[in-house]
């Protein structure tokens, strides 16, 4: 038996009328993660080891700040994160300082030749290591990584329930499908988790669901555009009034729409 902590929220999310039930679950997880980060727990220095190391992406730093809760906690998270990361960056900077200064004083002939060949100067080596350090820092986010782990689990349990519970299978099939990022997640999970035959059955069903619902959303967007034609001014909006946020969600997962 798969854990109820997963099956209950999955059943709830799939009972809602939405463009992607996995987006509903992810949004809950994101909000929970933000609340956890803002809780008193992270006021303790030893609880901030992960956030010191990873920090947050632009979206999640923004959400932490915009919550306007536990502002001191957010300040402490940022403070120790900067300290830890600057320690690493300073090591790279001071380790290369002399070499960069020497490069800055190189003679004209060597400089001219180097403009063409891009030699392995200390400066270029420093740039490469600083860029890879910054790339790595950029790619990490405590909240994104937490959500990713949980969403993998949700995808896993969703597929398990699909074959275990006929009522759930019906619910999925009569739903509106998934956004493209969660379609991708389900495809990857199916390949990992299912036998070849079961995987084919699932992928077939999923593809039918996705093509018919992507067509539906396309028609909604098309009608939205056509409503700008004066001849359609008096015609009904049908389902197109919110076609833009729904289609963006379908393409990229949920966002912050006003
Ligand atoms: Zn989604
Ligand atoms: Zn993030």
Short mmCIF file of N, CA, C and O in Angstrom, two decimals, residues 125-230:
data_model
loop_
_atom_site.label_atom_id
_atom_site.label_comp_id
_atom_site.label_asym_id
_atom_site.label_seq_id
_atom_site.Cartn_x
_atom_site.Cartn_y
_atom_site.Cartn_z
N UNK A 125 41.61 31.30 -16.88
CA UNK A 125 41.35 30.17 -15.96
C UNK A 125 40.43 30.61 -14.83
O UNK A 125 39.53 29.88 -14.41
N UNK A 126 40.70 31.83 -14.33
CA UNK A 126 39.83 32.35 -13.26
C UNK A 126 38.39 32.49 -13.78
O UNK A 126 37.44 32.10 -13.10
N UNK A 127 38.25 33.04 -15.00
CA UNK A 127 36.91 33.24 -15.55
C UNK A 127 36.18 31.89 -15.64
O UNK A 127 35.03 31.75 -15.22
N UNK A 128 36.88 30.86 -16.15
CA UNK A 128 36.24 29.55 -16.28
C UNK A 128 35.79 29.01 -14.92
O UNK A 128 34.67 28.51 -14.79
N UNK A 129 36.66 29.11 -13.91
CA UNK A 129 36.24 28.54 -12.62
C UNK A 129 35.16 29.40 -11.95
O UNK A 129 34.26 28.85 -11.32
N UNK A 130 35.24 30.73 -12.12
CA UNK A 130 34.19 31.57 -11.53
C UNK A 130 32.86 31.31 -12.21
O UNK A 130 31.81 31.20 -11.55
N UNK A 131 32.87 31.15 -13.55
CA UNK A 131 31.62 30.90 -14.27
C UNK A 131 31.03 29.55 -13.84
O UNK A 131 29.82 29.44 -13.62
N UNK A 132 31.88 28.54 -13.68
CA UNK A 132 31.29 27.25 -13.30
C UNK A 132 30.78 27.28 -11.85
O UNK A 132 29.75 26.68 -11.54
N UNK A 133 31.48 28.02 -10.98
CA UNK A 133 30.97 28.21 -9.61
C UNK A 133 29.60 28.92 -9.64
O UNK A 133 28.65 28.50 -8.98
N UNK A 134 29.51 29.97 -10.46
CA UNK A 134 28.26 30.75 -10.52
C UNK A 134 27.14 29.96 -11.21
O UNK A 134 25.97 30.05 -10.81
N UNK A 135 27.50 29.16 -12.21
CA UNK A 135 26.50 28.30 -12.87
C UNK A 135 25.89 27.33 -11.86
O UNK A 135 24.69 27.12 -11.82
N UNK A 136 26.78 26.75 -11.06
CA UNK A 136 26.32 25.76 -10.08
C UNK A 136 25.41 26.42 -9.04
O UNK A 136 24.36 25.88 -8.68
N UNK A 137 25.81 27.60 -8.60
CA UNK A 137 25.01 28.33 -7.61
C UNK A 137 23.64 28.69 -8.19
O UNK A 137 22.60 28.56 -7.55
N UNK A 138 23.67 29.12 -9.44
CA UNK A 138 22.46 29.50 -10.17
C UNK A 138 21.49 28.33 -10.31
O UNK A 138 20.27 28.50 -10.26
N UNK A 139 22.03 27.14 -10.49
CA UNK A 139 21.20 25.96 -10.76
C UNK A 139 20.54 25.43 -9.49
O UNK A 139 19.64 24.61 -9.55
N UNK A 140 21.00 25.89 -8.34
CA UNK A 140 20.49 25.31 -7.09
C UNK A 140 19.47 26.21 -6.41
O UNK A 140 19.55 27.43 -6.47
N UNK A 141 18.48 25.56 -5.78
CA UNK A 141 17.49 26.28 -4.98
C UNK A 141 16.91 25.27 -4.00
O UNK A 141 16.43 24.21 -4.41
N UNK A 142 16.98 25.61 -2.73
CA UNK A 142 16.49 24.69 -1.69
C UNK A 142 15.03 24.31 -1.94
O UNK A 142 14.65 23.16 -1.81
N UNK A 143 14.21 25.29 -2.34
CA UNK A 143 12.78 25.02 -2.52
C UNK A 143 12.54 24.24 -3.82
O UNK A 143 11.81 23.25 -3.82
N UNK A 144 13.16 24.66 -4.92
CA UNK A 144 13.01 23.92 -6.18
C UNK A 144 13.41 22.45 -6.00
O UNK A 144 12.72 21.54 -6.49
N UNK A 145 14.50 22.22 -5.29
CA UNK A 145 14.98 20.85 -5.14
C UNK A 145 14.03 20.02 -4.27
O UNK A 145 13.78 18.85 -4.54
N UNK A 146 13.48 20.67 -3.25
CA UNK A 146 12.52 19.98 -2.38
C UNK A 146 11.26 19.61 -3.18
O UNK A 146 10.77 18.49 -3.10
N UNK A 147 10.76 20.59 -3.97
CA UNK A 147 9.56 20.36 -4.77
C UNK A 147 9.81 19.25 -5.80
O UNK A 147 8.96 18.39 -6.01
N UNK A 148 10.98 19.28 -6.40
CA UNK A 148 11.28 18.28 -7.43
C UNK A 148 11.24 16.86 -6.85
O UNK A 148 10.66 15.95 -7.46
N UNK A 149 11.82 16.69 -5.65
CA UNK A 149 11.80 15.37 -5.01
C UNK A 149 10.37 14.92 -4.75
O UNK A 149 10.00 13.78 -5.02
N UNK A 150 9.54 15.82 -4.24
CA UNK A 150 8.16 15.46 -3.90
C UNK A 150 7.35 15.19 -5.17
O UNK A 150 6.55 14.25 -5.21
N UNK A 151 7.57 15.99 -6.21
CA UNK A 151 6.81 15.79 -7.45
C UNK A 151 7.16 14.47 -8.12
O UNK A 151 6.31 13.84 -8.73
N UNK A 152 8.41 14.05 -7.98
CA UNK A 152 8.78 12.73 -8.52
C UNK A 152 7.98 11.65 -7.81
O UNK A 152 7.50 10.69 -8.41
N UNK A 153 7.83 11.82 -6.50
CA UNK A 153 7.07 10.87 -5.70
C UNK A 153 5.58 10.90 -6.10
O UNK A 153 4.94 9.87 -6.24
N UNK A 154 5.03 12.10 -6.28
CA UNK A 154 3.63 12.24 -6.68
C UNK A 154 3.39 11.58 -8.05
O UNK A 154 2.38 10.90 -8.25
N UNK A 155 4.32 11.76 -8.97
CA UNK A 155 4.17 11.18 -10.31
C UNK A 155 4.18 9.65 -10.19
O UNK A 155 3.36 8.95 -10.80
N UNK A 156 5.10 9.17 -9.37
CA UNK A 156 5.23 7.74 -9.13
C UNK A 156 3.92 7.15 -8.58
O UNK A 156 3.40 6.15 -9.08
N UNK A 157 3.35 7.80 -7.57
CA UNK A 157 2.13 7.29 -6.93
C UNK A 157 0.92 7.47 -7.87
O UNK A 157 0.03 6.62 -7.91
N UNK A 158 0.90 8.55 -8.65
CA UNK A 158 -0.20 8.76 -9.61
C UNK A 158 -0.27 7.59 -10.59
O UNK A 158 -1.34 7.03 -10.85
N UNK A 159 0.88 7.19 -11.11
CA UNK A 159 0.91 6.09 -12.08
C UNK A 159 0.53 4.78 -11.40
O UNK A 159 -0.21 3.96 -11.96
N UNK A 160 0.98 4.59 -10.19
CA UNK A 160 0.63 3.38 -9.43
C UNK A 160 -0.88 3.32 -9.22
O UNK A 160 -1.52 2.29 -9.43
N UNK A 161 -1.49 4.45 -8.84
CA UNK A 161 -2.94 4.50 -8.60
C UNK A 161 -3.71 4.28 -9.90
O UNK A 161 -4.81 3.72 -9.89
N UNK A 162 -3.15 4.72 -11.00
CA UNK A 162 -3.82 4.62 -12.31
C UNK A 162 -4.14 3.15 -12.63
O UNK A 162 -5.21 2.84 -13.14
N UNK A 163 -3.21 2.28 -12.31
CA UNK A 163 -3.44 0.86 -12.61
C UNK A 163 -4.11 0.11 -11.46
O UNK A 163 -4.67 -0.95 -11.64
N UNK A 164 -4.03 0.70 -10.27
CA UNK A 164 -4.54 0.01 -9.08
C UNK A 164 -6.02 0.29 -8.88
O UNK A 164 -6.76 -0.57 -8.38
N UNK A 165 -6.45 1.48 -9.26
CA UNK A 165 -7.79 1.94 -8.89
C UNK A 165 -8.56 2.39 -10.15
O UNK A 165 -8.31 3.46 -10.68
N UNK A 166 -9.52 1.55 -10.62
CA UNK A 166 -10.23 1.88 -11.86
C UNK A 166 -10.97 3.22 -11.79
O UNK A 166 -11.05 3.93 -12.81
N UNK A 167 -11.47 3.57 -10.61
CA UNK A 167 -12.18 4.86 -10.49
C UNK A 167 -11.20 6.01 -10.71
O UNK A 167 -11.55 7.03 -11.31
N UNK A 168 -9.98 5.82 -10.21
CA UNK A 168 -8.97 6.88 -10.39
C UNK A 168 -8.58 6.99 -11.87
O UNK A 168 -8.45 8.09 -12.42
N UNK A 169 -8.45 5.82 -12.53
CA UNK A 169 -8.12 5.83 -13.96
C UNK A 169 -9.17 6.63 -14.73
O UNK A 169 -8.86 7.45 -15.59
N UNK A 170 -10.44 6.41 -14.38
CA UNK A 170 -11.55 7.11 -15.04
C UNK A 170 -11.45 8.62 -14.81
O UNK A 170 -11.66 9.42 -15.70
N UNK A 171 -11.09 8.95 -13.56
CA UNK A 171 -10.95 10.35 -13.19
C UNK A 171 -9.86 11.02 -14.05
O UNK A 171 -10.03 12.12 -14.54
N UNK A 172 -8.75 10.32 -14.23
CA UNK A 172 -7.65 10.88 -15.02
C UNK A 172 -8.10 11.06 -16.47
O UNK A 172 -7.92 12.11 -17.08
N UNK A 173 -8.76 10.00 -16.99
CA UNK A 173 -9.15 10.03 -18.41
C UNK A 173 -10.21 11.09 -18.70
O UNK A 173 -10.27 11.62 -19.80
N UNK A 174 -11.05 11.37 -17.71
CA UNK A 174 -12.09 12.37 -17.96
C UNK A 174 -11.63 13.77 -17.56
O UNK A 174 -12.38 14.74 -17.67
N UNK A 175 -10.39 13.88 -17.11
CA UNK A 175 -9.84 15.19 -16.72
C UNK A 175 -9.35 15.98 -17.93
O UNK A 175 -9.60 15.61 -19.08
N UNK A 176 -8.64 17.06 -17.66
CA UNK A 176 -8.19 17.95 -18.73
C UNK A 176 -6.72 17.73 -19.09
O UNK A 176 -6.09 18.59 -19.70
N UNK A 177 -6.19 16.59 -18.67
CA UNK A 177 -4.80 16.30 -19.00
C UNK A 177 -3.84 17.04 -18.08
O UNK A 177 -4.18 17.35 -16.93
N UNK A 178 -2.66 17.34 -18.60
CA UNK A 178 -1.58 17.92 -17.78
C UNK A 178 -0.90 19.05 -18.54
O UNK A 178 -1.05 19.16 -19.76
N UNK A 179 -0.13 19.84 -17.81
CA UNK A 179 0.71 20.83 -18.50
C UNK A 179 1.88 20.06 -19.14
O UNK A 179 2.14 18.91 -18.78
N UNK A 180 2.57 20.72 -20.06
CA UNK A 180 3.67 20.02 -20.75
C UNK A 180 4.80 19.59 -19.80
O UNK A 180 5.28 18.47 -19.92
N UNK A 181 5.23 20.44 -18.83
CA UNK A 181 6.28 19.95 -17.93
C UNK A 181 5.87 18.70 -17.13
O UNK A 181 6.68 17.81 -16.90
N UNK A 182 4.59 18.63 -16.71
CA UNK A 182 4.16 17.46 -15.95
C UNK A 182 3.86 16.26 -16.86
O UNK A 182 3.98 15.11 -16.42
N UNK A 183 3.51 16.53 -18.11
CA UNK A 183 3.41 15.44 -19.10
C UNK A 183 4.79 14.79 -19.23
O UNK A 183 4.93 13.57 -19.18
N UNK A 184 5.82 15.63 -19.34
CA UNK A 184 7.20 15.11 -19.43
C UNK A 184 7.56 14.29 -18.19
O UNK A 184 8.13 13.20 -18.30
N UNK A 185 7.20 14.81 -17.01
CA UNK A 185 7.52 14.09 -15.77
C UNK A 185 6.85 12.72 -15.75
O UNK A 185 7.46 11.71 -15.37
N UNK A 186 5.58 12.66 -16.19
CA UNK A 186 4.86 11.38 -16.20
C UNK A 186 5.48 10.41 -17.20
O UNK A 186 5.60 9.21 -16.92
N UNK A 187 5.90 10.93 -18.36
CA UNK A 187 6.55 10.05 -19.35
C UNK A 187 7.82 9.44 -18.77
O UNK A 187 8.05 8.23 -18.87
N UNK A 188 8.65 10.29 -18.16
CA UNK A 188 9.91 9.79 -17.60
C UNK A 188 9.66 8.78 -16.49
O UNK A 188 10.34 7.76 -16.39
N UNK A 189 8.67 9.09 -15.64
CA UNK A 189 8.38 8.20 -14.51
C UNK A 189 7.84 6.86 -15.01
O UNK A 189 8.19 5.80 -14.48
N UNK A 190 6.97 6.91 -16.03
CA UNK A 190 6.39 5.67 -16.58
C UNK A 190 7.49 4.75 -17.10
O UNK A 190 7.48 3.54 -16.86
N UNK A 191 8.46 5.34 -17.79
CA UNK A 191 9.55 4.54 -18.35
C UNK A 191 10.36 3.86 -17.24
O UNK A 191 10.77 2.71 -17.36
N UNK A 192 10.57 4.60 -16.15
CA UNK A 192 11.35 4.05 -15.03
C UNK A 192 10.58 3.00 -14.27
O UNK A 192 11.14 2.01 -13.81
N UNK A 193 9.29 3.21 -14.12
CA UNK A 193 8.53 2.44 -13.13
C UNK A 193 7.78 1.24 -13.70
O UNK A 193 7.61 0.23 -13.02
N UNK A 194 7.31 1.33 -14.94
CA UNK A 194 6.37 0.33 -15.44
C UNK A 194 7.06 -0.74 -16.29
O UNK A 194 8.12 -0.50 -16.87
N UNK A 195 6.42 -1.88 -16.40
CA UNK A 195 6.87 -2.92 -17.34
C UNK A 195 6.64 -2.38 -18.75
O UNK A 195 5.81 -1.47 -18.94
N UNK A 196 7.34 -2.93 -19.76
CA UNK A 196 7.19 -2.37 -21.11
C UNK A 196 5.74 -2.33 -21.59
O UNK A 196 5.30 -1.33 -22.17
N UNK A 197 4.98 -3.38 -21.32
CA UNK A 197 3.59 -3.43 -21.79
C UNK A 197 2.73 -2.38 -21.09
O UNK A 197 2.01 -1.61 -21.74
N UNK A 198 2.87 -2.35 -19.76
CA UNK A 198 2.08 -1.38 -18.99
C UNK A 198 2.47 0.05 -19.37
O UNK A 198 1.62 0.93 -19.44
N UNK A 199 3.76 0.24 -19.61
CA UNK A 199 4.25 1.56 -19.99
C UNK A 199 3.58 1.99 -21.30
O UNK A 199 3.14 3.14 -21.43
N UNK A 200 3.48 1.06 -22.24
CA UNK A 200 2.86 1.38 -23.54
C UNK A 200 1.38 1.73 -23.36
O UNK A 200 0.87 2.68 -23.97
N UNK A 201 0.68 0.98 -22.50
CA UNK A 201 -0.74 1.25 -22.25
C UNK A 201 -0.89 2.66 -21.68
O UNK A 201 -1.70 3.47 -22.13
N UNK A 202 -0.06 2.95 -20.68
CA UNK A 202 -0.15 4.25 -20.02
C UNK A 202 0.18 5.40 -20.98
O UNK A 202 -0.54 6.40 -21.05
N UNK A 203 1.26 5.22 -21.75
CA UNK A 203 1.69 6.29 -22.66
C UNK A 203 0.64 6.53 -23.74
O UNK A 203 0.34 7.67 -24.10
N UNK A 204 0.03 5.44 -24.22
CA UNK A 204 -1.06 5.59 -25.20
C UNK A 204 -2.20 6.44 -24.65
O UNK A 204 -2.67 7.37 -25.29
N UNK A 205 -2.65 6.08 -23.45
CA UNK A 205 -3.75 6.82 -22.82
C UNK A 205 -3.36 8.28 -22.60
O UNK A 205 -4.14 9.19 -22.86
N UNK A 206 -2.12 8.46 -22.13
CA UNK A 206 -1.64 9.81 -21.81
C UNK A 206 -1.56 10.66 -23.09
O UNK A 206 -1.96 11.82 -23.09
N UNK A 207 -1.06 10.06 -24.16
CA UNK A 207 -0.96 10.80 -25.43
C UNK A 207 -2.33 11.22 -25.93
O UNK A 207 -2.50 12.34 -26.41
N UNK A 208 -3.33 10.32 -25.83
CA UNK A 208 -4.69 10.67 -26.26
C UNK A 208 -5.21 11.86 -25.45
O UNK A 208 -5.79 12.80 -25.98
N UNK A 209 -4.98 11.77 -24.13
CA UNK A 209 -5.45 12.82 -23.23
C UNK A 209 -4.78 14.15 -23.57
O UNK A 209 -5.42 15.20 -23.60
N UNK A 210 -3.48 14.09 -23.84
CA UNK A 210 -2.73 15.33 -24.10
C UNK A 210 -3.13 15.93 -25.45
O UNK A 210 -3.32 17.14 -25.54
N UNK A 211 -3.24 15.10 -26.48
CA UNK A 211 -3.55 15.68 -27.80
C UNK A 211 -4.95 16.29 -27.78
O UNK A 211 -5.15 17.41 -28.26
N UNK A 212 -5.93 15.59 -27.19
CA UNK A 212 -7.28 16.16 -27.22
C UNK A 212 -7.35 17.44 -26.37
O UNK A 212 -8.00 18.41 -26.76
N UNK A 213 -6.65 17.48 -25.27
CA UNK A 213 -6.73 18.67 -24.42
C UNK A 213 -5.87 19.83 -24.94
O UNK A 213 -6.21 20.99 -24.71
N UNK A 214 -4.77 19.51 -25.63
CA UNK A 214 -4.00 20.60 -26.24
C UNK A 214 -4.83 21.21 -27.38
O UNK A 214 -4.79 22.42 -27.59
N UNK A 215 -5.58 20.36 -28.08
CA UNK A 215 -6.47 20.89 -29.14
C UNK A 215 -7.55 21.78 -28.55
O UNK A 215 -7.88 22.83 -29.09
N UNK A 216 -8.10 21.32 -27.43
CA UNK A 216 -9.15 22.11 -26.76
C UNK A 216 -8.61 23.49 -26.40
O UNK A 216 -9.24 24.52 -26.67
N UNK A 217 -7.41 23.50 -25.80
CA UNK A 217 -6.86 24.79 -25.35
C UNK A 217 -6.52 25.67 -26.55
O UNK A 217 -6.69 26.88 -26.53
N UNK A 218 -6.05 25.04 -27.63
CA UNK A 218 -5.75 25.80 -28.85
C UNK A 218 -7.02 26.45 -29.39
O UNK A 218 -7.01 27.63 -29.76
N UNK A 219 -8.11 25.70 -29.40
CA UNK A 219 -9.38 26.27 -29.88
C UNK A 219 -9.82 27.44 -29.00
O UNK A 219 -10.32 28.45 -29.50
N UNK A 220 -9.62 27.30 -27.69
CA UNK A 220 -9.96 28.40 -26.78
C UNK A 220 -9.16 29.66 -27.11
O UNK A 220 -9.69 30.76 -27.14
N UNK A 221 -7.86 29.48 -27.35
CA UNK A 221 -7.00 30.63 -27.67
C UNK A 221 -7.39 31.22 -29.02
O UNK A 221 -7.44 32.44 -29.19
N UNK A 222 -7.69 30.33 -29.96
CA UNK A 222 -8.09 30.82 -31.30
C UNK A 222 -9.36 31.65 -31.21
O UNK A 222 -9.47 32.71 -31.81
N UNK A 223 -10.30 31.19 -30.41
CA UNK A 223 -11.55 31.94 -30.28
C UNK A 223 -11.31 33.27 -29.57
O UNK A 223 -11.90 34.29 -29.89
N UNK A 224 -10.37 33.25 -28.60
CA UNK A 224 -10.00 34.49 -27.90
C UNK A 224 -9.50 35.51 -28.93
O UNK A 224 -9.90 36.68 -28.92
N UNK A 225 -8.63 35.08 -29.84
CA UNK A 225 -8.09 35.99 -30.86
C UNK A 225 -9.21 36.46 -31.79
O UNK A 225 -9.28 37.65 -32.13
N UNK A 226 -10.08 35.52 -32.17
CA UNK A 226 -11.15 35.87 -33.11
C UNK A 226 -12.15 36.86 -32.53
O UNK A 226 -12.81 37.60 -33.25
N UNK A 227 -12.24 36.86 -31.20
CA UNK A 227 -13.17 37.80 -30.56
C UNK A 227 -12.77 39.26 -30.81
O UNK A 227 -13.55 40.18 -30.63
N UNK A 228 -11.50 39.47 -31.20
CA UNK A 228 -11.05 40.84 -31.50
C UNK A 228 -11.55 41.32 -32.86
O UNK A 228 -11.46 42.49 -33.17
N UNK A 229 -12.05 40.39 -33.66
CA UNK A 229 -12.66 40.75 -34.95
C UNK A 229 -14.01 41.40 -34.66
O UNK A 229 -14.83 40.83 -33.92
N UNK A 230 -14.25 42.58 -35.23
CA UNK A 230 -15.49 43.32 -34.90
C UNK A 230 -16.74 42.50 -35.21
O UNK A 230 -17.78 42.67 -34.60
#
